[in-house]
CSV table of C-alpha atoms in Angstrom, one decimal:
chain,number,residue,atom,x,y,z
M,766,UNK,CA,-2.7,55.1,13.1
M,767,UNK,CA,-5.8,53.0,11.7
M,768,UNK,CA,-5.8,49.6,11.5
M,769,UNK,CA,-5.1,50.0,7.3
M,770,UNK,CA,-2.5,52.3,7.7
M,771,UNK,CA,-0.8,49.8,10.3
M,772,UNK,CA,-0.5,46.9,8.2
M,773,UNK,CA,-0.2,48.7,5.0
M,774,UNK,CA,2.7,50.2,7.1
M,775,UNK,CA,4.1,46.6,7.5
M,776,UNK,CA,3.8,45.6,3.9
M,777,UNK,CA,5.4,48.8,2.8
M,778,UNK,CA,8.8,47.4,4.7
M,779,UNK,CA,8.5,44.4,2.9
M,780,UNK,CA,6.9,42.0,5.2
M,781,UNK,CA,4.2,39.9,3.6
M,782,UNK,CA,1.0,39.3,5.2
M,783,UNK,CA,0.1,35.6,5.5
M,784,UNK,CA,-2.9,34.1,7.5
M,785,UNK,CA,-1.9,30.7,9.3
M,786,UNK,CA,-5.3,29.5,8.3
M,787,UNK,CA,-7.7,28.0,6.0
M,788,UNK,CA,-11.5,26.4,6.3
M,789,UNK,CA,-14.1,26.0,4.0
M,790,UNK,CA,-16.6,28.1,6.4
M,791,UNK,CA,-14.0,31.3,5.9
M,792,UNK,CA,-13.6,30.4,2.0
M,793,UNK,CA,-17.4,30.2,1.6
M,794,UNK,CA,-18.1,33.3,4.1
M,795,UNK,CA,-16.1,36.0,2.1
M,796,UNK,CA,-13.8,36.5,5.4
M,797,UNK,CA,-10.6,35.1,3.1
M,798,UNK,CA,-11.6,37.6,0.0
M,799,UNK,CA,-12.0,40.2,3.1
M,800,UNK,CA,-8.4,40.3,4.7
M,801,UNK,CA,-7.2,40.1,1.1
M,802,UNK,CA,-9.0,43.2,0.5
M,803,UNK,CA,-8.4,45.2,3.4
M,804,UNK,CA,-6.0,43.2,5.4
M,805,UNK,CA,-3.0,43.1,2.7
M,806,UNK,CA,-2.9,39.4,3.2
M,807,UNK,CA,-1.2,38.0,0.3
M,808,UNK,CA,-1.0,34.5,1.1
M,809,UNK,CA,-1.7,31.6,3.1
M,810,UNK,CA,-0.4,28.9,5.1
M,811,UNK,CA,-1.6,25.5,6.2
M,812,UNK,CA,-0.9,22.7,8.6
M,813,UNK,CA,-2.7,19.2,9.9
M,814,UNK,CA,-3.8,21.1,13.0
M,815,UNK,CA,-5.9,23.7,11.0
M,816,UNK,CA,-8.0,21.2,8.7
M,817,UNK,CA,-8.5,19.0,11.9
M,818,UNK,CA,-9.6,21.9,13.8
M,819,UNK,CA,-11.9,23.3,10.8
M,820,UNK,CA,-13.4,19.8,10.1
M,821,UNK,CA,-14.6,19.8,13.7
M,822,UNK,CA,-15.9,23.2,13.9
M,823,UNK,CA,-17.8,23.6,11.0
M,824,UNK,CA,-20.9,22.1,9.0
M,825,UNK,CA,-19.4,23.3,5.8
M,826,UNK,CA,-17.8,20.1,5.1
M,827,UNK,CA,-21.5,18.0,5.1
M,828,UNK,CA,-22.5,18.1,1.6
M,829,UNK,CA,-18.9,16.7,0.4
M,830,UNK,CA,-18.5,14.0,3.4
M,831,UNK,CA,-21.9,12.9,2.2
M,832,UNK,CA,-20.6,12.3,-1.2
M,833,UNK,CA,-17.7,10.7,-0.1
M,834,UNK,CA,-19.4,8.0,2.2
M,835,UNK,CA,-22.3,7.6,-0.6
M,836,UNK,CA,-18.9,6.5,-2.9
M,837,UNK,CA,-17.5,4.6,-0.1
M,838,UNK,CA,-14.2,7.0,0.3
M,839,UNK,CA,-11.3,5.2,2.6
M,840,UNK,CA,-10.2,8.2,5.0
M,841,UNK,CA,-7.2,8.7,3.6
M,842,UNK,CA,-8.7,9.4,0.0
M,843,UNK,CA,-11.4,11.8,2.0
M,844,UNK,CA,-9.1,13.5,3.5
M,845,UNK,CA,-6.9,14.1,0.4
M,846,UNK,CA,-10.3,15.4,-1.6
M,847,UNK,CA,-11.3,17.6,1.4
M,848,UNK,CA,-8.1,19.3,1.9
M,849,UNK,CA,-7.7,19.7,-2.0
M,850,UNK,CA,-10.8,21.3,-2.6
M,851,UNK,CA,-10.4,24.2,0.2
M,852,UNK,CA,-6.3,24.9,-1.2
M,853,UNK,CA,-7.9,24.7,-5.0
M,854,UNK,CA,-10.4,27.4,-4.1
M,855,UNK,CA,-7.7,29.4,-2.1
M,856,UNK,CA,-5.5,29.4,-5.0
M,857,UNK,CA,-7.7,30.7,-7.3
M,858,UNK,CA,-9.0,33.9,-4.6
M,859,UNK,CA,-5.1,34.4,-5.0
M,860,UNK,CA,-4.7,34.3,-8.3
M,861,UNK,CA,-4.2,37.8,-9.0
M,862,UNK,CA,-2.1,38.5,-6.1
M,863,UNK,CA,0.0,36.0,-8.1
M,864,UNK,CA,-0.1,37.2,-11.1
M,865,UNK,CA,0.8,41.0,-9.7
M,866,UNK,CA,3.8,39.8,-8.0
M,867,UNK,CA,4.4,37.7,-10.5
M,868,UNK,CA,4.5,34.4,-8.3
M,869,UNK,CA,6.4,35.5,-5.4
M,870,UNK,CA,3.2,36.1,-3.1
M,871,UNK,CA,-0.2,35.0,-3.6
M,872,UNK,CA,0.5,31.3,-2.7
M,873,UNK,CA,-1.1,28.8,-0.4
M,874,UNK,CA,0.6,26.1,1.0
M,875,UNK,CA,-0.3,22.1,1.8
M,876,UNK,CA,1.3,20.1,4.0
M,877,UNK,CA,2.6,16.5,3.2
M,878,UNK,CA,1.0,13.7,5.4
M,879,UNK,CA,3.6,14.8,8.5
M,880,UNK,CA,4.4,10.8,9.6
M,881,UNK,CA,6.0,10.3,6.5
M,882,UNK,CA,9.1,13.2,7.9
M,883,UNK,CA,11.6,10.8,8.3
M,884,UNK,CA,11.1,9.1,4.7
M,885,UNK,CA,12.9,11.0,2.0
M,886,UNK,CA,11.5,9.1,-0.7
M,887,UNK,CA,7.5,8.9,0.2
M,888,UNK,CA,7.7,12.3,1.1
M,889,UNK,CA,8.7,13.5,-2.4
M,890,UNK,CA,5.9,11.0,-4.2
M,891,UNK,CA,3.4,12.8,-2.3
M,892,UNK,CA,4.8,16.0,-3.1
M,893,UNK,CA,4.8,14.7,-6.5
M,894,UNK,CA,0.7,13.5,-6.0
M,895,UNK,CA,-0.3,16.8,-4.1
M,896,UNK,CA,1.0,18.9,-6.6
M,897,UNK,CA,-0.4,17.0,-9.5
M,898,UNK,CA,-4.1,17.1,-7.7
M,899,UNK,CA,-4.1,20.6,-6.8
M,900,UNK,CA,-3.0,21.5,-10.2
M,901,UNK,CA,-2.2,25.4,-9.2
M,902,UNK,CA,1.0,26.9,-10.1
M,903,UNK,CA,0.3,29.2,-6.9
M,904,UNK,CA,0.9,26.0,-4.7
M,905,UNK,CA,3.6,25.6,-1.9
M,906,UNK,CA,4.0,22.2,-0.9
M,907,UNK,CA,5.1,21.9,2.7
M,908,UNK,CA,7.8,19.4,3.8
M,909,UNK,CA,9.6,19.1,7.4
M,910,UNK,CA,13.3,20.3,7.7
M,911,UNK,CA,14.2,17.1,9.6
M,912,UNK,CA,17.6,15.6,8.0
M,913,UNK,CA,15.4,13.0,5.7
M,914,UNK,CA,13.4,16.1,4.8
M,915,UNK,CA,16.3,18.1,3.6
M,916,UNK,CA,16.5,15.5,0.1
M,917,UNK,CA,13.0,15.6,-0.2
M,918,UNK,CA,13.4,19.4,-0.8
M,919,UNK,CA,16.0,18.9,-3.4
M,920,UNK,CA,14.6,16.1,-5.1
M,921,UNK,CA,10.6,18.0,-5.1
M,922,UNK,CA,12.1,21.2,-6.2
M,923,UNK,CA,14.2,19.7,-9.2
M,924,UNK,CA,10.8,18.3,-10.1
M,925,UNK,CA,9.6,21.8,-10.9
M,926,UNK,CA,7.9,22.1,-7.9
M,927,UNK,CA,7.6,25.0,-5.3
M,928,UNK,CA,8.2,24.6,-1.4
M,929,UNK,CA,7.3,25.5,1.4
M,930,UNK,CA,9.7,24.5,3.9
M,931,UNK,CA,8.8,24.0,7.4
M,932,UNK,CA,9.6,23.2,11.4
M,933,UNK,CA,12.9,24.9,11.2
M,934,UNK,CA,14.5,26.1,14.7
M,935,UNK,CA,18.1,26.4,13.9
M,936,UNK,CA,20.2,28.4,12.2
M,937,UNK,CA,22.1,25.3,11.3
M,938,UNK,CA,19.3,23.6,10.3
M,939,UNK,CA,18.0,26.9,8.0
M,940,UNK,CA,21.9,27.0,6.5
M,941,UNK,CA,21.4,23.8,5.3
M,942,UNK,CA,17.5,24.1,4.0
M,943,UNK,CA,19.1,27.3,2.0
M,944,UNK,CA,21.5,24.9,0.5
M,945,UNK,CA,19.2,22.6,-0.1
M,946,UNK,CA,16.9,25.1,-2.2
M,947,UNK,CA,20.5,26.0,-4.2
M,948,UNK,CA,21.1,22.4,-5.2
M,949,UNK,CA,17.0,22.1,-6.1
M,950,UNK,CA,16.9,25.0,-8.0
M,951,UNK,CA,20.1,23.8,-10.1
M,952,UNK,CA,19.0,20.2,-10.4
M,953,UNK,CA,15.5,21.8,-11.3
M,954,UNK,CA,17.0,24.1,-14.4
M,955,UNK,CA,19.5,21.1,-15.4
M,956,UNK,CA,15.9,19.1,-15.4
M,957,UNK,CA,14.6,21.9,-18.2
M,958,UNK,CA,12.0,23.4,-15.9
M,959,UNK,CA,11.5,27.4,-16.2
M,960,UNK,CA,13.0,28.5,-12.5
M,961,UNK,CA,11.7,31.7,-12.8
M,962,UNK,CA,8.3,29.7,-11.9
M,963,UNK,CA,9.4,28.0,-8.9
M,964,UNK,CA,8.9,29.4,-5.2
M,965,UNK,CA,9.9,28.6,-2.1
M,966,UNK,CA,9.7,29.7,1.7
M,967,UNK,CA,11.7,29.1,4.8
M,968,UNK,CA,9.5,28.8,7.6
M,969,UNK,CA,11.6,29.7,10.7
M,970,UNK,CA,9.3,29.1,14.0
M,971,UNK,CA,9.5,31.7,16.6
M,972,UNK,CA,7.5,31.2,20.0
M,973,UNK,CA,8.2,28.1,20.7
M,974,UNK,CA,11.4,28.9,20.7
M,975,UNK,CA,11.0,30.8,23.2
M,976,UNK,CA,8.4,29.0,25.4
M,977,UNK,CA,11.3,25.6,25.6
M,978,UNK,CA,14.1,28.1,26.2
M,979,UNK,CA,11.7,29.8,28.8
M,980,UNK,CA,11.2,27.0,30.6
M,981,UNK,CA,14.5,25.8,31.0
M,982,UNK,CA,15.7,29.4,32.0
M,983,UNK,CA,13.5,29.0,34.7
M,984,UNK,CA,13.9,26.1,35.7
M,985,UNK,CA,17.6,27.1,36.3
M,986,UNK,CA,16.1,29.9,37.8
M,987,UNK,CA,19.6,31.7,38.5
M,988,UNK,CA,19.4,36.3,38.1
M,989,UNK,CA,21.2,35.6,35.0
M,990,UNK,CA,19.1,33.0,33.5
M,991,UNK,CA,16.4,34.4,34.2
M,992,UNK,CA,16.9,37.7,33.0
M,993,UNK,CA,17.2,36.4,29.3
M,994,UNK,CA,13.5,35.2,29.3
M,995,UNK,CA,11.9,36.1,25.8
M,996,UNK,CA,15.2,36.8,24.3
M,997,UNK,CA,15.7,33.6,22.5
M,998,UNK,CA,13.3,33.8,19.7
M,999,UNK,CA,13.7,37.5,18.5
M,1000,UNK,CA,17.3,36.6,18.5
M,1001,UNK,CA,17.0,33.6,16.5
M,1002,UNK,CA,15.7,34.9,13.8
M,1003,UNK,CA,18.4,37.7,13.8
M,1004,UNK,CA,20.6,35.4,13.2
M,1005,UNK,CA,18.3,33.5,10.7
M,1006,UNK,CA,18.0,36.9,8.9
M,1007,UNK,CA,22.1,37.1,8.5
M,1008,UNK,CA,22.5,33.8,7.4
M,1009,UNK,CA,19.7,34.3,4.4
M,1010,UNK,CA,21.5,38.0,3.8
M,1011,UNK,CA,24.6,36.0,2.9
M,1012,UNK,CA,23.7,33.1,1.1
M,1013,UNK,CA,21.3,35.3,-1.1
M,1014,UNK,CA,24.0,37.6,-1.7
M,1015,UNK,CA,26.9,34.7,-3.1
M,1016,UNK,CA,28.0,34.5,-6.0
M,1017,UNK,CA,26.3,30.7,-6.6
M,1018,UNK,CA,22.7,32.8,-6.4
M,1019,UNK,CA,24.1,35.7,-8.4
M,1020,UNK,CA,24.0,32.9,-10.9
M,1021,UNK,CA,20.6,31.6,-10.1
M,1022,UNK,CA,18.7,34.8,-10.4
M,1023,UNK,CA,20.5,36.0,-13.5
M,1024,UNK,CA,18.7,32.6,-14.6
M,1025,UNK,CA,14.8,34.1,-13.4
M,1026,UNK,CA,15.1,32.2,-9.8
M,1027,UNK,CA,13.6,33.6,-6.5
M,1028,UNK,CA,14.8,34.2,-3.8
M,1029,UNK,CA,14.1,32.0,-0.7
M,1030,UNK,CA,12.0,34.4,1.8
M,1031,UNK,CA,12.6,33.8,5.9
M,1032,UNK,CA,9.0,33.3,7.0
M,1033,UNK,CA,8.2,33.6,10.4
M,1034,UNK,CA,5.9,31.1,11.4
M,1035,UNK,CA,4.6,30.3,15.5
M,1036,UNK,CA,3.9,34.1,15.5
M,1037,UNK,CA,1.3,34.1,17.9
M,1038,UNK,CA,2.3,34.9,21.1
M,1039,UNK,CA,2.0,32.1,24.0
M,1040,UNK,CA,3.3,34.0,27.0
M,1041,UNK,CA,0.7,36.5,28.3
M,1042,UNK,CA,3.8,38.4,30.1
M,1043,UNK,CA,4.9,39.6,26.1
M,1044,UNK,CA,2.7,41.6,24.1
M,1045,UNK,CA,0.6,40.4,21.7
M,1046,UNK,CA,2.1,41.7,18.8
M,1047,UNK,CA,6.1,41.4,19.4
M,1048,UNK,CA,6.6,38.4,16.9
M,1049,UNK,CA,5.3,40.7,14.0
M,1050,UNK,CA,6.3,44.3,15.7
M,1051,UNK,CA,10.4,43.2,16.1
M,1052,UNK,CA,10.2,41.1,12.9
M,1053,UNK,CA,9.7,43.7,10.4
M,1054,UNK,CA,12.6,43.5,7.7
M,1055,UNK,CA,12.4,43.4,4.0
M,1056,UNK,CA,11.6,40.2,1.9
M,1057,UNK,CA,10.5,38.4,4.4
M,1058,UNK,CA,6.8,37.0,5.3
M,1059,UNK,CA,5.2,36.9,8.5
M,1060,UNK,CA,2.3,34.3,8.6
M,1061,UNK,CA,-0.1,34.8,11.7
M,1062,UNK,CA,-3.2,33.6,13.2
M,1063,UNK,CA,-6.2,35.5,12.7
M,1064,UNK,CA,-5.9,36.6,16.0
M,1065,UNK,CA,-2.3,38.3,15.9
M,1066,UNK,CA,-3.5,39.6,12.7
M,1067,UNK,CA,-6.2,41.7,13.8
M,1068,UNK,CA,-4.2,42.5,17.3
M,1069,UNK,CA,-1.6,44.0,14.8
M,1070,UNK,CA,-4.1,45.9,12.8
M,1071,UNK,CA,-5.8,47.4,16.0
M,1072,UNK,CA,-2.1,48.4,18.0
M,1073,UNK,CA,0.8,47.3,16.7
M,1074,UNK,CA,4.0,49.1,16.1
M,1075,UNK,CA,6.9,49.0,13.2
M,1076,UNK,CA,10.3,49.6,14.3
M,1077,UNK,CA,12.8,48.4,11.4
M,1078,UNK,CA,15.7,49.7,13.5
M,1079,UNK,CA,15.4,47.2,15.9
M,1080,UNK,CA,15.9,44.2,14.0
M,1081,UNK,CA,18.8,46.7,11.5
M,1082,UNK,CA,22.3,45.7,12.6
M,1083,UNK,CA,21.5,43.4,15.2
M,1084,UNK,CA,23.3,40.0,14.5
M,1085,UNK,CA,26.2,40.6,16.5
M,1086,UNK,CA,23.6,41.0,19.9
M,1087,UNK,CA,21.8,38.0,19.0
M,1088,UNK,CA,25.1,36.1,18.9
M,1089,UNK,CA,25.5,37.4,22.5
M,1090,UNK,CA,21.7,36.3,23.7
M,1091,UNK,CA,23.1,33.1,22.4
M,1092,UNK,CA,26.3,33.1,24.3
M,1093,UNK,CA,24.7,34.2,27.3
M,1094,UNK,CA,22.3,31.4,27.3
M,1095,UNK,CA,24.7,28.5,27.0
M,1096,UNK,CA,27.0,30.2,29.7
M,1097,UNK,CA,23.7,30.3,32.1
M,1098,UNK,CA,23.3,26.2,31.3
M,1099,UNK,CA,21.2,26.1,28.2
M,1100,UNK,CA,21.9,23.1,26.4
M,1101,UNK,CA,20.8,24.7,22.7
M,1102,UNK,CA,21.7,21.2,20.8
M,1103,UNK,CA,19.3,19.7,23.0
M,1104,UNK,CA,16.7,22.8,23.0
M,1105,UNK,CA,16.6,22.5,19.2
M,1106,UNK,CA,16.4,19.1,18.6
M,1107,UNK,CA,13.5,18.8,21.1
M,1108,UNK,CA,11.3,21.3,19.5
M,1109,UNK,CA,11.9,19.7,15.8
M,1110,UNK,CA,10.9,15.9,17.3
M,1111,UNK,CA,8.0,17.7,19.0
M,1112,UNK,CA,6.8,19.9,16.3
M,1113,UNK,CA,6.8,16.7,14.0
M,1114,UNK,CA,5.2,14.7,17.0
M,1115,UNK,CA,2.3,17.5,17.5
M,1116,UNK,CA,1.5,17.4,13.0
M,1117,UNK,CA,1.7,13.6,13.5
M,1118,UNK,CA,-0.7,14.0,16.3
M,1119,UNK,CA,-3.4,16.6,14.4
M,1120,UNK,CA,-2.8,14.2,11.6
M,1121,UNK,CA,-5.1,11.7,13.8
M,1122,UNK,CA,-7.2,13.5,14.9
M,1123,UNK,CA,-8.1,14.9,11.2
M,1124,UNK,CA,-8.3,11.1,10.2
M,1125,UNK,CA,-10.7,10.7,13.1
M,1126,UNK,CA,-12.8,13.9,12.4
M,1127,UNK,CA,-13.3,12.5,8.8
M,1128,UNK,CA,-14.1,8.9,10.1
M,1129,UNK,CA,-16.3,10.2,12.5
M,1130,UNK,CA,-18.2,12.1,9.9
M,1131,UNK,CA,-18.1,9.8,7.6
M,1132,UNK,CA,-19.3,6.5,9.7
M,1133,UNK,CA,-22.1,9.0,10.8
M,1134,UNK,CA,-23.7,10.4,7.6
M,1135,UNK,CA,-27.2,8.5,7.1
């Protein structure tokens, strides 16, 4: 099978291709207008960590960091204008994916400033400001599923605005960022907004799922424990899957969609694979179920193209075994409450972190253009 057949394979079972990245060099280069053309990608997904790491890399950003020190740009407004500029120019390459799916791919997504996760109220007046400056109704705003993100979602979706919900582990957590999207989308039609126009995502995180249960499966280091390395992740999202199958099946988003709204996709997000021991490709391979969207690095991108494999069946009918995987880890000592709540305070740690290091990229740059 070639590498076009493979992923036009995967989007054919109703898995959308998104790339986990975004830089000016790849806007500018043609590689974005590329995988849209012969990679199916059909969206895109940003995060603090990729603008920090494609301010450092690249010489792309020169011309507009000189213009913003010559204006005498705080870093905060810099980094607003830079990151605006390169989602702008992604929206419009994605325009007519937009258009021919009319609005449920094609979209690019921009992350809130992460240390504002715990406070509901700033996080939905810079949803409000992001969404205003970008000014494309192909936009995802990203916000945090911590418990002050969860009325930040309401609140910026009753706004009219579409989101892209992120750092979810749970299921709990995802049962209560679906009914959280419900209550937007209602406020949002009550407000007078056209619902039909508003999008949103669940971004479920896979491998580092299963790289904190890993460890603490080894660290027990009994036959049992041990023999349910890699298990976790695959098996979340099973679960994840069932819960969205439900809630997307009531009779309280019967209403909704009779009213133009759409659907809430699962997204698989942290699909690269961290564990050398797994094959490169299992977080798109074992994922492959319909309306759902995969967003991967470049690199798990083109692994997939070059050798990976589709097997719907093994995700089909597959709730009640994931169930199990969790049973089996909690009987072997696996404190899941713990696990979970671990990997949201250090996903928002690690944004909060890249969100830094961005702020001293642009300083940097800025104190050193002559």
């Amino acid at each position: 099978m070639s590498t076009h057949e493979r992923l036009a394979a995967l989007s054919a079972a109703g898995v959308s291709i998104w790339l986990d990245d975004l830089s000016r060099e790849r806007l500018r280069s043609g590689d974005l207008t590329e995988l849209i053309e012969n990679y199916y990608v059909v969206g895109v997904t940003t995060n603090p960590s990729i603008f920090a790491t494609a301010l450092s890399n690249g010489a792309a950003y020169d011309q507009q960091v000189r213009e913003l020190a010559r204006r005498g740009t705080d870093i905060t407004s810099a980094i607003r204008e830079i990151t605006v500029a390169d989602v702008q120019h992604a929206c419009d390459l994605f325009s007519d994916t937009y258009k021919a799916t009319n609005g449920l791919d094609g979209r690019v997504s921009l992350e809130v400033d992460p240390t504002l996760a715990r406070d509901s109220d700033a996080t939905v007046a810079q949803a409000c400001d992001l969404w205003k400056a970008v000014d494309r109704p192909n936009l995802l705003i990203k916000i945090p599923a911590t418990e002050q993100g969860l009325p930040a979602i309401v609140a910026t979706l009753a706004e009219g605005i579409s989101v892209n919900v992120t750092l979810i582990f749970s299921v709990e957590r995802y049962e209560l960022v679906m009914d959280a999207y419900l209550d937007g989308i209602e406020q949002a039609a009550a407000n007078g907004h056209d619902i039909s126009r508003i999008a949103s995502v669940a971004s479920f995180f896979v491998s580092r799922v299963d790289t904190e249960i890993d460890k603490r499966l080894e660290a027990i280091g009994s036959d049992a424990a041990m023999a349910l390395r890699g298990k976790a992740g695959i098996a979340n999202c099973r679960l994840a899957y069932a819960a969205y199958e439900k809630v997307f099946s009531s009779d309280r988003w019967k209403a909704l969609k009779a009213g133009g709204a759409l659907p809430q996709r699962p997204l698989w997000a942290s699909t690269g694979v961290k564990n050398p021991d797994y094959p490169d490709t299992r977080y798109v391979s074992e994922l492959v179920v319909p309306h759902t969207v995969n967003t991967m690095p470049e690199k798990t991108l083109r692994a997939f193209a070059d050798h990976g494999t589709i097997d719907s069946d093994r995700f089909t009918g597959s709730a009640e075994q994931a169930r199990q995987v969790f049973t089996d880890l909690e009987t072997a000592g696996v404190d899941l409450t713990d696990v979970f709540l671990t990997l949201e305070n250090d996903g928002v740690k690690k944004f909060e972190n890249s969100w830094s290091e961005l702020q001293s990229s642009v300083r940097d740059q800025l104190a050193n253009i002559h």
